CSV table of C-alpha atoms and ligand atoms in Angstrom, one decimal:
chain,number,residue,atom,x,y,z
A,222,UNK,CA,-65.7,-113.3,226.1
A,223,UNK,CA,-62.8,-113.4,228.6
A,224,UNK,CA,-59.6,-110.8,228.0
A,225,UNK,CA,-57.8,-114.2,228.1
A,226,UNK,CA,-60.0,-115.8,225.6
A,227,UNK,CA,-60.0,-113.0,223.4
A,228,UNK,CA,-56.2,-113.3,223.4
A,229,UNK,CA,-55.9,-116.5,222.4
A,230,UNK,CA,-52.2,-118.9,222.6
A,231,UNK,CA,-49.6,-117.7,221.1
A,232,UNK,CA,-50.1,-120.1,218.0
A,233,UNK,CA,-53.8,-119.0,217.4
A,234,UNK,CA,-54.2,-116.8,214.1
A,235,UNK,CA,-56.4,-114.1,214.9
A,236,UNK,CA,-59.0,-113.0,212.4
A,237,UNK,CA,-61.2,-110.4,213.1
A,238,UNK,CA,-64.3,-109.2,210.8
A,239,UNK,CA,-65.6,-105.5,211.5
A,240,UNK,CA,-68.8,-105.1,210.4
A,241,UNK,CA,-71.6,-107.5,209.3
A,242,UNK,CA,-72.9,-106.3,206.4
A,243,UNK,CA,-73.4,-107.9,202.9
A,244,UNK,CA,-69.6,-107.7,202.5
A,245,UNK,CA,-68.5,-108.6,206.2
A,246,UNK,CA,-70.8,-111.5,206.5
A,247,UNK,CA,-69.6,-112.9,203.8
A,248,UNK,CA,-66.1,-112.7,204.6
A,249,UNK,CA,-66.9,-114.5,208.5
A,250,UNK,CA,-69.3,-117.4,207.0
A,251,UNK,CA,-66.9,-118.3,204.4
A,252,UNK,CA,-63.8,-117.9,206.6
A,253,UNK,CA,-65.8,-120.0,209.4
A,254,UNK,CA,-66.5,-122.5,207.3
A,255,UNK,CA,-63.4,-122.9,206.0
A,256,UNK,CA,-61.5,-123.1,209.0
A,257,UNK,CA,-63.8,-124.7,211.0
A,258,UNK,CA,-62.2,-127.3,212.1
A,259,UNK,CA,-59.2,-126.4,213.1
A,260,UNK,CA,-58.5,-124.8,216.6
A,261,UNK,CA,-55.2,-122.1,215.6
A,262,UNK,CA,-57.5,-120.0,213.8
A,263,UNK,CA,-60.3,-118.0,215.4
A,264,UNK,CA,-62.8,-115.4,213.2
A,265,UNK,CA,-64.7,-112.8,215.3
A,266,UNK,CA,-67.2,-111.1,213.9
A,267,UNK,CA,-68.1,-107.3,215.2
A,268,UNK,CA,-71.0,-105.2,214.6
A,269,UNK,CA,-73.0,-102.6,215.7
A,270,UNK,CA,-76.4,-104.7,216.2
A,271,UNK,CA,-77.0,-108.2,216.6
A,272,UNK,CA,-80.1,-107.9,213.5
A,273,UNK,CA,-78.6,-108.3,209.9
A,274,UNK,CA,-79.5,-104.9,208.4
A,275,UNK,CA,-80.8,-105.3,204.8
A,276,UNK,CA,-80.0,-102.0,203.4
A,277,UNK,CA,-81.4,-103.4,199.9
A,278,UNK,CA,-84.5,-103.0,201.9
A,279,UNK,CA,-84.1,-99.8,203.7
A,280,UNK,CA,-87.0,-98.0,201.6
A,281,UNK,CA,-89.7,-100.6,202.6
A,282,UNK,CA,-88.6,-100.7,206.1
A,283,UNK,CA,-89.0,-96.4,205.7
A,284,UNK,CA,-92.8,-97.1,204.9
A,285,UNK,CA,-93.6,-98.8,207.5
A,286,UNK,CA,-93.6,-102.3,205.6
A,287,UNK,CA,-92.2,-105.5,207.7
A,288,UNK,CA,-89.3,-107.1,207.0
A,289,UNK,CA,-87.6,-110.3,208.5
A,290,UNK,CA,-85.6,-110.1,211.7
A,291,UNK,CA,-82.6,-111.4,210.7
A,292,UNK,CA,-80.1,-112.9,213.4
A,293,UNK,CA,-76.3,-112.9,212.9
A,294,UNK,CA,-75.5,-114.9,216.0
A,295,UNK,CA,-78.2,-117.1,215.2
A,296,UNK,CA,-76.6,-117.3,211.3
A,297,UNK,CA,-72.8,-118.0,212.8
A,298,UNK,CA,-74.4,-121.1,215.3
A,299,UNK,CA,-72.4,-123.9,214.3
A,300,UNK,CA,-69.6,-122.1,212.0
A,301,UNK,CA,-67.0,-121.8,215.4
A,302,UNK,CA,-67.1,-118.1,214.4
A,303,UNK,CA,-67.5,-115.4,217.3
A,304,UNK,CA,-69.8,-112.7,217.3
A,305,UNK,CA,-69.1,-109.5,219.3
A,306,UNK,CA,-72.2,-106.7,219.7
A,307,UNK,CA,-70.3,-103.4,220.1
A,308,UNK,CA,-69.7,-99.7,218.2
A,309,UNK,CA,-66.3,-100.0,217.0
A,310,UNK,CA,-64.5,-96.5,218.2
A,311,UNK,CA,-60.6,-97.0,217.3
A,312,UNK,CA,-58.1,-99.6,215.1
A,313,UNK,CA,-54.6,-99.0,215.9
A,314,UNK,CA,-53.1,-100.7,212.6
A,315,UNK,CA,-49.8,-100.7,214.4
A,316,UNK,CA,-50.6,-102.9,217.6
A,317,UNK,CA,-53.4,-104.4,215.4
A,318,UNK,CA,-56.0,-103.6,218.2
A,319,UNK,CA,-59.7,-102.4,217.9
A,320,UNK,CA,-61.6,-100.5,220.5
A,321,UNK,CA,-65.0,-101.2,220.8
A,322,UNK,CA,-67.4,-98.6,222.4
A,323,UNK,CA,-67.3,-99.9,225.9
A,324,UNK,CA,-63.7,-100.3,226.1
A,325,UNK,CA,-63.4,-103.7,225.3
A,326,UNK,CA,-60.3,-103.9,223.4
A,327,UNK,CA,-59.8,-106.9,220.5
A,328,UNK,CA,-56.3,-108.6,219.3
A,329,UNK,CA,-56.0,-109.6,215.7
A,330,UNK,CA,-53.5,-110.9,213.3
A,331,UNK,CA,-55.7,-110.4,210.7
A,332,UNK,CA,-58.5,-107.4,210.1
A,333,UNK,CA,-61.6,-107.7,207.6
A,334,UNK,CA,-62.3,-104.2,207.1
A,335,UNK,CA,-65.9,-104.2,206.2
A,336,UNK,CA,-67.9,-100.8,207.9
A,337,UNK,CA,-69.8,-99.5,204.3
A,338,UNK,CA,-71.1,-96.6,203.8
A,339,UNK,CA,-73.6,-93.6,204.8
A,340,UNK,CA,-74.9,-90.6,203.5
A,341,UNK,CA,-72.8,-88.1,204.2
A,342,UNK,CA,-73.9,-85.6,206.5
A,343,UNK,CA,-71.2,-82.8,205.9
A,344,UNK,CA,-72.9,-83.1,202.0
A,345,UNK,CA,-74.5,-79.8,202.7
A,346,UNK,CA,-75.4,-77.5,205.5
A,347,UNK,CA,-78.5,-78.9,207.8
A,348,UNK,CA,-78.1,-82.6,206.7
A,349,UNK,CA,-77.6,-83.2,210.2
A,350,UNK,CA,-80.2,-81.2,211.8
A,351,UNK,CA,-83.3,-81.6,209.3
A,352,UNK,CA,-83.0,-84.6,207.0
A,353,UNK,CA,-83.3,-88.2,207.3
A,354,UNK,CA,-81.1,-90.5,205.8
A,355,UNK,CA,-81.2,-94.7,205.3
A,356,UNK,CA,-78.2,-95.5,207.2
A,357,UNK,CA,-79.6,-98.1,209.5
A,358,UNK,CA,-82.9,-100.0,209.7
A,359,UNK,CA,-83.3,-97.1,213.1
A,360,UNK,CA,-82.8,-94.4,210.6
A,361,UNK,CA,-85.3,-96.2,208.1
A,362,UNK,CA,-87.8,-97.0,211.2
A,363,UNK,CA,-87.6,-92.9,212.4
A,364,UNK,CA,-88.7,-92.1,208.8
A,365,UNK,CA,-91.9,-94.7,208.8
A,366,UNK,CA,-92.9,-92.9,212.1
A,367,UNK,CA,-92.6,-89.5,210.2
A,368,UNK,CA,-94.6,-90.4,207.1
A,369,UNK,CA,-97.1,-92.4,209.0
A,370,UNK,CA,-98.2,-89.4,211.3
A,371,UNK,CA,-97.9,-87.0,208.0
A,372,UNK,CA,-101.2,-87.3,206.9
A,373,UNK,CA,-100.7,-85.0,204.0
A,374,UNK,CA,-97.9,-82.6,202.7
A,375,UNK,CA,-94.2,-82.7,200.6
A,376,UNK,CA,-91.4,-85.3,200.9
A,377,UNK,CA,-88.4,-84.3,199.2
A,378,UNK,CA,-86.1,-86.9,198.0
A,379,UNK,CA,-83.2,-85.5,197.5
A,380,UNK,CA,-80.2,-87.8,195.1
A,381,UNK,CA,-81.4,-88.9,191.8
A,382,UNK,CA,-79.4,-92.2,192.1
A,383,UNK,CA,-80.7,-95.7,192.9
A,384,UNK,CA,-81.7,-95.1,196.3
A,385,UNK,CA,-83.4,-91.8,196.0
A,386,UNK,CA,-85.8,-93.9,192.8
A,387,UNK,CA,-86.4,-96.5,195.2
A,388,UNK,CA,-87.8,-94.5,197.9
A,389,UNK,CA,-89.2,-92.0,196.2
A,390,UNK,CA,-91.5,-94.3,194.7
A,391,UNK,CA,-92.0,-96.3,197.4
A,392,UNK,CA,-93.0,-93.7,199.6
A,393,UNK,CA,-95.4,-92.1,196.5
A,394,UNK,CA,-96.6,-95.7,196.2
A,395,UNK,CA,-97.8,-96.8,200.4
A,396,UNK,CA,-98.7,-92.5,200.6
A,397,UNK,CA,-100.6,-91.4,197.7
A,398,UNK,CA,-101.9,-88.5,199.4
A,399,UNK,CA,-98.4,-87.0,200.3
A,400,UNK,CA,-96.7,-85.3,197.3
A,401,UNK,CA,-93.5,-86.8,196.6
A,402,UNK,CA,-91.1,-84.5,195.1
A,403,UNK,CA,-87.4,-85.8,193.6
A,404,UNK,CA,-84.4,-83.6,193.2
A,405,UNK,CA,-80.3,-84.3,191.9
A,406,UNK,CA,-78.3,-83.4,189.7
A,407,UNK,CA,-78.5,-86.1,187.0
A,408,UNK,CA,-82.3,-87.2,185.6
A,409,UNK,CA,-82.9,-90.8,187.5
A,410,UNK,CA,-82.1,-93.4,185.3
A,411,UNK,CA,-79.6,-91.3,183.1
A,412,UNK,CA,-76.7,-94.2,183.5
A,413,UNK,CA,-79.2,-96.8,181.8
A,414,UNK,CA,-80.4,-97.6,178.0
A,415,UNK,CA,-82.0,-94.6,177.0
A,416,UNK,CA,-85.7,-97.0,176.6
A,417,UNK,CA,-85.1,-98.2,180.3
A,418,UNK,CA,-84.3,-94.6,181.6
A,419,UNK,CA,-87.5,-93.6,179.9
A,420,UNK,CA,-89.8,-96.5,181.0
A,421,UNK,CA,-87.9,-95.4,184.7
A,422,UNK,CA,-89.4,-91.6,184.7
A,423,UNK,CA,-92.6,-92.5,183.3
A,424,UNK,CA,-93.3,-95.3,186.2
A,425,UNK,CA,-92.0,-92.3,188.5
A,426,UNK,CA,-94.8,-89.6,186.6
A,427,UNK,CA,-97.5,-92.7,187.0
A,428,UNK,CA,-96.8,-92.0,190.8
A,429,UNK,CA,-97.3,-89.1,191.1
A,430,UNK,CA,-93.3,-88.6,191.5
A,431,UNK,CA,-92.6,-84.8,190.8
A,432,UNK,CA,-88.6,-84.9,189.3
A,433,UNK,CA,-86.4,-82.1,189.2
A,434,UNK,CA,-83.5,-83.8,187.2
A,435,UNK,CA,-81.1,-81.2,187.1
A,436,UNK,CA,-80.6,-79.3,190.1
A,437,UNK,CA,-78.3,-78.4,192.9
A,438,UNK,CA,-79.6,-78.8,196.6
A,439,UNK,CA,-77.2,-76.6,198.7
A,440,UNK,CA,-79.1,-76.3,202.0
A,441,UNK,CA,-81.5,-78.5,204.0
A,442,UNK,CA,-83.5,-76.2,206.5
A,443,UNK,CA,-86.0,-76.9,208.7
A,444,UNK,CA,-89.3,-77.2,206.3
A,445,UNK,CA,-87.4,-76.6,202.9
A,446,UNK,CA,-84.6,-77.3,200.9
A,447,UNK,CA,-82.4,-74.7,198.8
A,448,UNK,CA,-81.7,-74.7,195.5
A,449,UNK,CA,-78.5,-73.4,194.4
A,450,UNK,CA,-80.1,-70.8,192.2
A,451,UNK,CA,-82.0,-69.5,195.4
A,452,UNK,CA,-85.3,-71.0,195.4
A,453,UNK,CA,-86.5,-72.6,197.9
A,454,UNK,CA,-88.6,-75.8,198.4
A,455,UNK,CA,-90.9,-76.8,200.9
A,456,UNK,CA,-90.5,-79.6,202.6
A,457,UNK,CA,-92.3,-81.3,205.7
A,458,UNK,CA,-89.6,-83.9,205.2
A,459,UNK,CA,-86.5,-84.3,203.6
A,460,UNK,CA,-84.9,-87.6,203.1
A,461,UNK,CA,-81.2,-87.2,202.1
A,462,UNK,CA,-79.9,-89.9,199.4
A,463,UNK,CA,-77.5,-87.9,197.8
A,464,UNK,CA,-73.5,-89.0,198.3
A,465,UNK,CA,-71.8,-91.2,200.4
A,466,UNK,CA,-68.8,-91.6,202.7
A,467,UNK,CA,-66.9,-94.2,205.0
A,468,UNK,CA,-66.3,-94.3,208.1
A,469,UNK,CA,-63.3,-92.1,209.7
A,470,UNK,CA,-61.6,-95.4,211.4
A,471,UNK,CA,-59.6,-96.4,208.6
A,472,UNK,CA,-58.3,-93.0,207.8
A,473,UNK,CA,-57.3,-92.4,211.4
A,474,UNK,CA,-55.9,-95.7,212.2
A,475,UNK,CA,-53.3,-94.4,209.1
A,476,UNK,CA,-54.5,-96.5,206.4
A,477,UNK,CA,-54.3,-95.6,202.8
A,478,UNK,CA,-57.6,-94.5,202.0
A,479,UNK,CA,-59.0,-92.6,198.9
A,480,UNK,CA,-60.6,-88.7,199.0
A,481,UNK,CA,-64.2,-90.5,200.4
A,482,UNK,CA,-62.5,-92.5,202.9
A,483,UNK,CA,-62.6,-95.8,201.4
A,484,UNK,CA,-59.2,-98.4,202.0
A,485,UNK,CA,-56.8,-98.3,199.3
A,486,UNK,CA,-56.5,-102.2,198.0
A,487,UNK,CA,-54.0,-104.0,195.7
A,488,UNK,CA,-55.3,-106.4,193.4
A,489,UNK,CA,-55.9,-109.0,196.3
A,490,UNK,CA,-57.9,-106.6,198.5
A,491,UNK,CA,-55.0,-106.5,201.3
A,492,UNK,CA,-54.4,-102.4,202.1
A,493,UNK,CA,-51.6,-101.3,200.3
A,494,UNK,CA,-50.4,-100.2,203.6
A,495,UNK,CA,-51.0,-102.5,205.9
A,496,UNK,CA,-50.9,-105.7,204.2
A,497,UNK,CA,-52.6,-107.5,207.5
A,498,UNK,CA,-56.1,-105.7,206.6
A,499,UNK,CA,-58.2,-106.9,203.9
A,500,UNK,CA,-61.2,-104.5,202.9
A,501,UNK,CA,-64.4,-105.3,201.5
A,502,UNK,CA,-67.4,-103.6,200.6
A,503,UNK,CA,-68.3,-99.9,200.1
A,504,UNK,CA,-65.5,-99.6,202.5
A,505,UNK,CA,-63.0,-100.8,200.0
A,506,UNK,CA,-61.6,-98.1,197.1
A,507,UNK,CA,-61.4,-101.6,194.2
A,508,UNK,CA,-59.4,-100.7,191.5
A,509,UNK,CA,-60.4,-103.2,188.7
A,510,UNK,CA,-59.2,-102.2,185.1
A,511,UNK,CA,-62.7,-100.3,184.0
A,512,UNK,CA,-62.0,-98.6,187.1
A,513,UNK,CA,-62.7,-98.1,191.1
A,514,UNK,CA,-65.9,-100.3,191.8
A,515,UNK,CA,-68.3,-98.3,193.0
A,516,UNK,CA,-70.6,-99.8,196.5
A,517,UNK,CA,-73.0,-102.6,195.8
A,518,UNK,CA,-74.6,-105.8,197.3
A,519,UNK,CA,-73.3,-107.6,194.3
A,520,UNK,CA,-69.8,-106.2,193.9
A,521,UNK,CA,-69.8,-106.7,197.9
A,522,UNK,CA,-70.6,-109.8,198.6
A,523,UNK,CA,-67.7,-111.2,196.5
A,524,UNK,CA,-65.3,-109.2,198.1
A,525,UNK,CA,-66.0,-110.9,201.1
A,526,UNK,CA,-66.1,-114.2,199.8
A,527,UNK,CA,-62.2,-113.4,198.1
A,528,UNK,CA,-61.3,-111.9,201.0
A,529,UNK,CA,-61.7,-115.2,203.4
A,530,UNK,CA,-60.3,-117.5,200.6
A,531,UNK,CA,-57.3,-115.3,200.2
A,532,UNK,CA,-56.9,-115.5,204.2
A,533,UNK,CA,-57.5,-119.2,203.8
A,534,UNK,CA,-54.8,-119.5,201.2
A,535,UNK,CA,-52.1,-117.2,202.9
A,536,UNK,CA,-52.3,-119.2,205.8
A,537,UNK,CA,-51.5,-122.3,203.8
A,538,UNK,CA,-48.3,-120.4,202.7
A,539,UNK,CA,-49.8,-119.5,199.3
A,540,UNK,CA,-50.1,-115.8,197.4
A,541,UNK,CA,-53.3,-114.6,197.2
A,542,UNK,CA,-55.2,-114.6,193.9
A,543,UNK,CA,-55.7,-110.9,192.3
A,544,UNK,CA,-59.5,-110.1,192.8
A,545,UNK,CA,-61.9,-110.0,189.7
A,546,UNK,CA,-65.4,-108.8,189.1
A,547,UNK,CA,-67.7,-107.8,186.5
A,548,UNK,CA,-71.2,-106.3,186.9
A,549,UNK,CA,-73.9,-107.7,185.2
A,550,UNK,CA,-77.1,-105.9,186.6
A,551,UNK,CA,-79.0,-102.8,187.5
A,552,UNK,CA,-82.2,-104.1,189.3
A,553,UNK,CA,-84.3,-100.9,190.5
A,554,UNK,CA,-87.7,-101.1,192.2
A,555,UNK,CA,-90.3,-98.8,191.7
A,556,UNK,CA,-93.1,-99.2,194.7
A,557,UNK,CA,-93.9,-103.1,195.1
A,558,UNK,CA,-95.2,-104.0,191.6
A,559,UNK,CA,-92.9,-102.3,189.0
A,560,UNK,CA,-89.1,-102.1,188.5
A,561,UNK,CA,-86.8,-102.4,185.8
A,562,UNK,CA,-83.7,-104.5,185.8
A,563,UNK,CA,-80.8,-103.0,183.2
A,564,UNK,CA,-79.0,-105.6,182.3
A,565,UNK,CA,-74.7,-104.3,181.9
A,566,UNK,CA,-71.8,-105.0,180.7
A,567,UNK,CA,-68.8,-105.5,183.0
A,568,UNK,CA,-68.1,-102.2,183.4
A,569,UNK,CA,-71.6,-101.5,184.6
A,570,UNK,CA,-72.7,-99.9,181.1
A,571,UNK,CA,-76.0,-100.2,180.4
A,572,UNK,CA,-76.8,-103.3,177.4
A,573,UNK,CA,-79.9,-103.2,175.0
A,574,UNK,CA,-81.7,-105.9,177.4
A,575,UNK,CA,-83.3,-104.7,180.1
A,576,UNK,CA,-86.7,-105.9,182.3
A,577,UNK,CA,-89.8,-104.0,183.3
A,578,UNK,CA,-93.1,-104.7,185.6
A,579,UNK,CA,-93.8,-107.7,187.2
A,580,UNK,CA,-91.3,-109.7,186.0
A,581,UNK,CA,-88.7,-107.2,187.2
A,582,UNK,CA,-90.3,-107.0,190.4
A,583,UNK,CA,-89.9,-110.8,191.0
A,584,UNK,CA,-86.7,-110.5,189.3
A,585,UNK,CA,-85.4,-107.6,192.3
A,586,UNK,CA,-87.2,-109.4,195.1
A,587,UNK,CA,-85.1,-112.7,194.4
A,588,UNK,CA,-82.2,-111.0,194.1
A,589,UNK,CA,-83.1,-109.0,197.5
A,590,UNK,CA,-83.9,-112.3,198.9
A,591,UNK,CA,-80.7,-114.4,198.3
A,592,UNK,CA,-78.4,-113.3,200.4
A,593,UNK,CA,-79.0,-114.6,203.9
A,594,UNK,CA,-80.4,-118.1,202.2
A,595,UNK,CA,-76.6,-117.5,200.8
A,596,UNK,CA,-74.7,-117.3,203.8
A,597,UNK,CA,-76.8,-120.6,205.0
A,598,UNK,CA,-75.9,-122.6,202.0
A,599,UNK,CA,-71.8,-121.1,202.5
A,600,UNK,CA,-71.8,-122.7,205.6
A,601,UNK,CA,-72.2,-125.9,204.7
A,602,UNK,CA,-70.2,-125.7,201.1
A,603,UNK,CA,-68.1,-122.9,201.0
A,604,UNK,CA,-67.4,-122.9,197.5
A,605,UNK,CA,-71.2,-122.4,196.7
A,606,UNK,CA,-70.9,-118.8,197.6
A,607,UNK,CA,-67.3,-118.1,195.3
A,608,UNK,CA,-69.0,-118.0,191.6
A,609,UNK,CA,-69.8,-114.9,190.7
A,610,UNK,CA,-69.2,-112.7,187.2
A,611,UNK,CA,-65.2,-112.5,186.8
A,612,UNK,CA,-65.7,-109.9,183.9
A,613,UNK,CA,-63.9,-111.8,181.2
A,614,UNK,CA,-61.7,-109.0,179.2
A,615,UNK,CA,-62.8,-106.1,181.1
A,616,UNK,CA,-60.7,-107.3,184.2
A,617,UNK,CA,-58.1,-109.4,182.5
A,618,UNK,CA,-54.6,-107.7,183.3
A,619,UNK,CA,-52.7,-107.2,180.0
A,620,UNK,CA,-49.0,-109.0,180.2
B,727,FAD,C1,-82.4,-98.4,199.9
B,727,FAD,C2,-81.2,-99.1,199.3
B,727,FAD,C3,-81.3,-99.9,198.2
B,727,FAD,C4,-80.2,-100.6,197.7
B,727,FAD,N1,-80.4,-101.4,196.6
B,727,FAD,C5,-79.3,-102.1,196.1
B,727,FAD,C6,-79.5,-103.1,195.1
B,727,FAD,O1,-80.6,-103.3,194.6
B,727,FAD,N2,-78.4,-103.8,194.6
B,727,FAD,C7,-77.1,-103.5,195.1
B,727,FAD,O2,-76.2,-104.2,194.7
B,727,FAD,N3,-76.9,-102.6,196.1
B,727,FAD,C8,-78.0,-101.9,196.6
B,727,FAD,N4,-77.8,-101.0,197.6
B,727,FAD,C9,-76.4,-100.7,198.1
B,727,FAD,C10,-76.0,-101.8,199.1
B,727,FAD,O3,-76.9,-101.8,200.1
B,727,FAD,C11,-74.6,-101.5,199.6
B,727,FAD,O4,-73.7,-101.4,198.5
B,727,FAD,C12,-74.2,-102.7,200.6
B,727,FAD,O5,-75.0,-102.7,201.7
B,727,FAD,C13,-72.7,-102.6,201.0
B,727,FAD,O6,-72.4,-103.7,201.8
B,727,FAD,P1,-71.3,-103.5,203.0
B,727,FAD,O7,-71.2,-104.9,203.6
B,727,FAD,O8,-70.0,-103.0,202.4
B,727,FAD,O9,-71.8,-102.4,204.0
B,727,FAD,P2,-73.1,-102.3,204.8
B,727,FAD,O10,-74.2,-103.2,204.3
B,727,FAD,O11,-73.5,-100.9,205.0
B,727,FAD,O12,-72.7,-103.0,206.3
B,727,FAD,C14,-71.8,-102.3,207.1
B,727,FAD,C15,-72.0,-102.8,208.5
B,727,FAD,O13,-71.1,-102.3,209.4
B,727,FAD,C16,-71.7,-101.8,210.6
B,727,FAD,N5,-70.9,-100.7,211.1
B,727,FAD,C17,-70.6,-99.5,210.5
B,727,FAD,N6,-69.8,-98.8,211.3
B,727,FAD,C18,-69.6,-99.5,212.4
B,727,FAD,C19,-68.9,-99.3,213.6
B,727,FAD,N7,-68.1,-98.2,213.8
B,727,FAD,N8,-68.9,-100.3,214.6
B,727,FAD,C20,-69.6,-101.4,214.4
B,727,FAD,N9,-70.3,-101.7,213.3
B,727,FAD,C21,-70.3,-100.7,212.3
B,727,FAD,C22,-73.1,-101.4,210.1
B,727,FAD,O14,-74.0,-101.4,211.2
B,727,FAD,C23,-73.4,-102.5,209.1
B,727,FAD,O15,-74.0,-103.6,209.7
B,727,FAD,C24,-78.9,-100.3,198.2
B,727,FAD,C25,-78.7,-99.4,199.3
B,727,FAD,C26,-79.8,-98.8,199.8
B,727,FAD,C27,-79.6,-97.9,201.0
């Protein structure tokens, strides 16, 4: 793209999407396809890679299993949306510019602030140096290397929470001869019914999973991890699941941003101090009235989807609409054959109902399946993609 075609006429509304995740697709194919006809708006889309990274399948991807390539300028063909390959480095919130890695530099009106998350590496000391993490398929694609040449010995797993379950048993379930060893602070499953927690740790136990439910890791070293009590345990790899943070753009381009990084929003997901960037995602700090929604694929997606309507609508000279969501599922895969699906409230507490085995398995590989056959079907009917759980009286502001 030209510097001149890049800066548009003057009359040309310039949208620009960072990041294509689960959240920042969403926000481009529904934006695209809603303003794809006319010629004074034009979407960009920026990420790192031209492949759609499905992080819901990060842990298969880990052990070595194959998963689709998935194109995002392939996905945009048709929609008049741009897509730009490139390592955002800066946004200047002021000029409303953003600085991609080789010095490109990108105009907007507009900014979709949509970079997610990663495990943080500051968590504890040696992160850095001697854990792996799932940030990225290449993170996930370094690990299946690893295990693959392993042969025998410890994985460590270290975070309790949905992730570390995942790949824990995964990993237990492609390498039975490697023992699989999970540590965090909470037991794994502790957030669900009390039956589905238990059915959780004993498909773990049938693994061969050895849980440590209530530690605290304080170091990763080079073939061990240390406990805050002083023991030490060895490790010939340690995959680090435990804790998140954002990236540092928004925070240094001055935006509003909670203690883990993540953009402020009002109720329409615009920053509440730069009311030209909308943020989506596990980028975005959410406030609904349970409380600040915490990063998934199914709290993301619609923020992407609200974000582009409420563009849509502002540029038609209307308010944007306050955003509303309600959980209504914990799916959790346990190797290829077993999961459980919790089934929640609003407020993401746990209900009675709740899946297991097969039929939870099918259940989380549909729901792991439907987002890219989403964006297709957005593309062509844009309101297919805007129904999602509103959370009736757990997100209804009182008068
Ligand atoms: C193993 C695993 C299993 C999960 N399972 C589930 C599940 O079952 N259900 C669920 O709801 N959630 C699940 N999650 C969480 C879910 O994946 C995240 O909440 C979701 O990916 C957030 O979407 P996002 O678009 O905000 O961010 P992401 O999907 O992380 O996308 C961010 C994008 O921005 C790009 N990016 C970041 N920084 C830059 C930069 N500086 N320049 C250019 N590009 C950049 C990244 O490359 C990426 O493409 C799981 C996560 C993991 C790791």
């Amino acid at each position: 793209m030209s510097e001149r075609q890049e800066a548009g006429t003057a009359t040309t509304h310039r949208v620009l999407v960072l990041g294509a995740g689960y959240a920042g697709m969403a926000a481009a194919v529904q934006l695209a396809a809603r303003v794809g006809r006319r010629d004074d708006v034009r979407v960009t889309l920026v990420n790192a890679q031209e492949r759609f990274t499905e992080r819901l399948r990060l842990h298969m991807t880990a052990t070595g299993q194959r998963v689709d390539q998935l194109s995002i300028p392939q996905l945009l063909e048709g929609t008049g949306a741009r897509f730009v390959r490139g390592w955002v480095t800066a946004v200047d919130a002021d000029a409303r510019t953003v600085r991609i890695d080789d010095d490109r530099m990108l105009h907007y009106d507009t900014l979709v602030y949509g970079l997610g998350g990663v495990a943080d590496p500051a968590a504890v000391p040696g992160v850095e140096d001697h854990a792996f993490t799932l940030d990225s398929a290449q993170d996930a694609e370094l690990l299946a290397g690893r295990l693959a040449r392993l042969g025998s010995g410890t994985v460590v797993v270290v975070g309790t929470g949905l992730t570390g379950v995942e790949s824990a048993a995964e990993i237990a379930e492609r390498y039975p001869k490697l023992t699989v060893v999970l540590l965090g602070r909470d037991e794994p499953g502790a957030a669900m019914h009390p039956k589905a927690g238990a059915y959780l740790r004993s498909a773990l136990a049938r693994l061969g999973v050895e849980v440590s439910g209530a530690v605290e890791v304080v170091k990763v070293l080079p073939h061990a991890v240390g406990l805050a009590g002083g023991e030490r345990i060895a490790a010939d790899v340690v995959l680090w699941t435990g804790g998140t943070r954002t990236s540092p753009l928004a925070a240094a381009a001055g935006l509003t941003v909670d203690e883990r990084g993540r953009v402020v929003t009002d109720a329409t997901l615009r920053s509440v101090s730069h009311p030209d960037v909308y943020a989506v995602g596990d980028a975005a700090a959410i406030r609904q009235r349970y409380g600040v929604m915490h990063g998934t694929c199914q709290g993301g997606m619609p923020t992407g989807v609200h974000a582009a309507v409420s563009i849509v609508r502002a540029l038609a000279g209307k308010r944007p609409r306050p955003f509303r969501f309600g959980y209504y599922h914990t799916p959790v895969s346990l190797g290829r054959h077993d999961a459980v699906v919790q089934f929640t409230r609003p407020d993401d507490s746990p209900r009675r109902v709740y899946l297991t085995g097969r039929t939870a398995a099918r259940y989380k590989e549909t729901v792991t399946a439907s987002p890219w056959p989403t964006y297709g079907r957005m593309k062509k009917a844009p309101a297919s993609g805007a129904f999602w759980p509103r959370g009736g009286r757990f997100t209804r502001e009182e008068r």
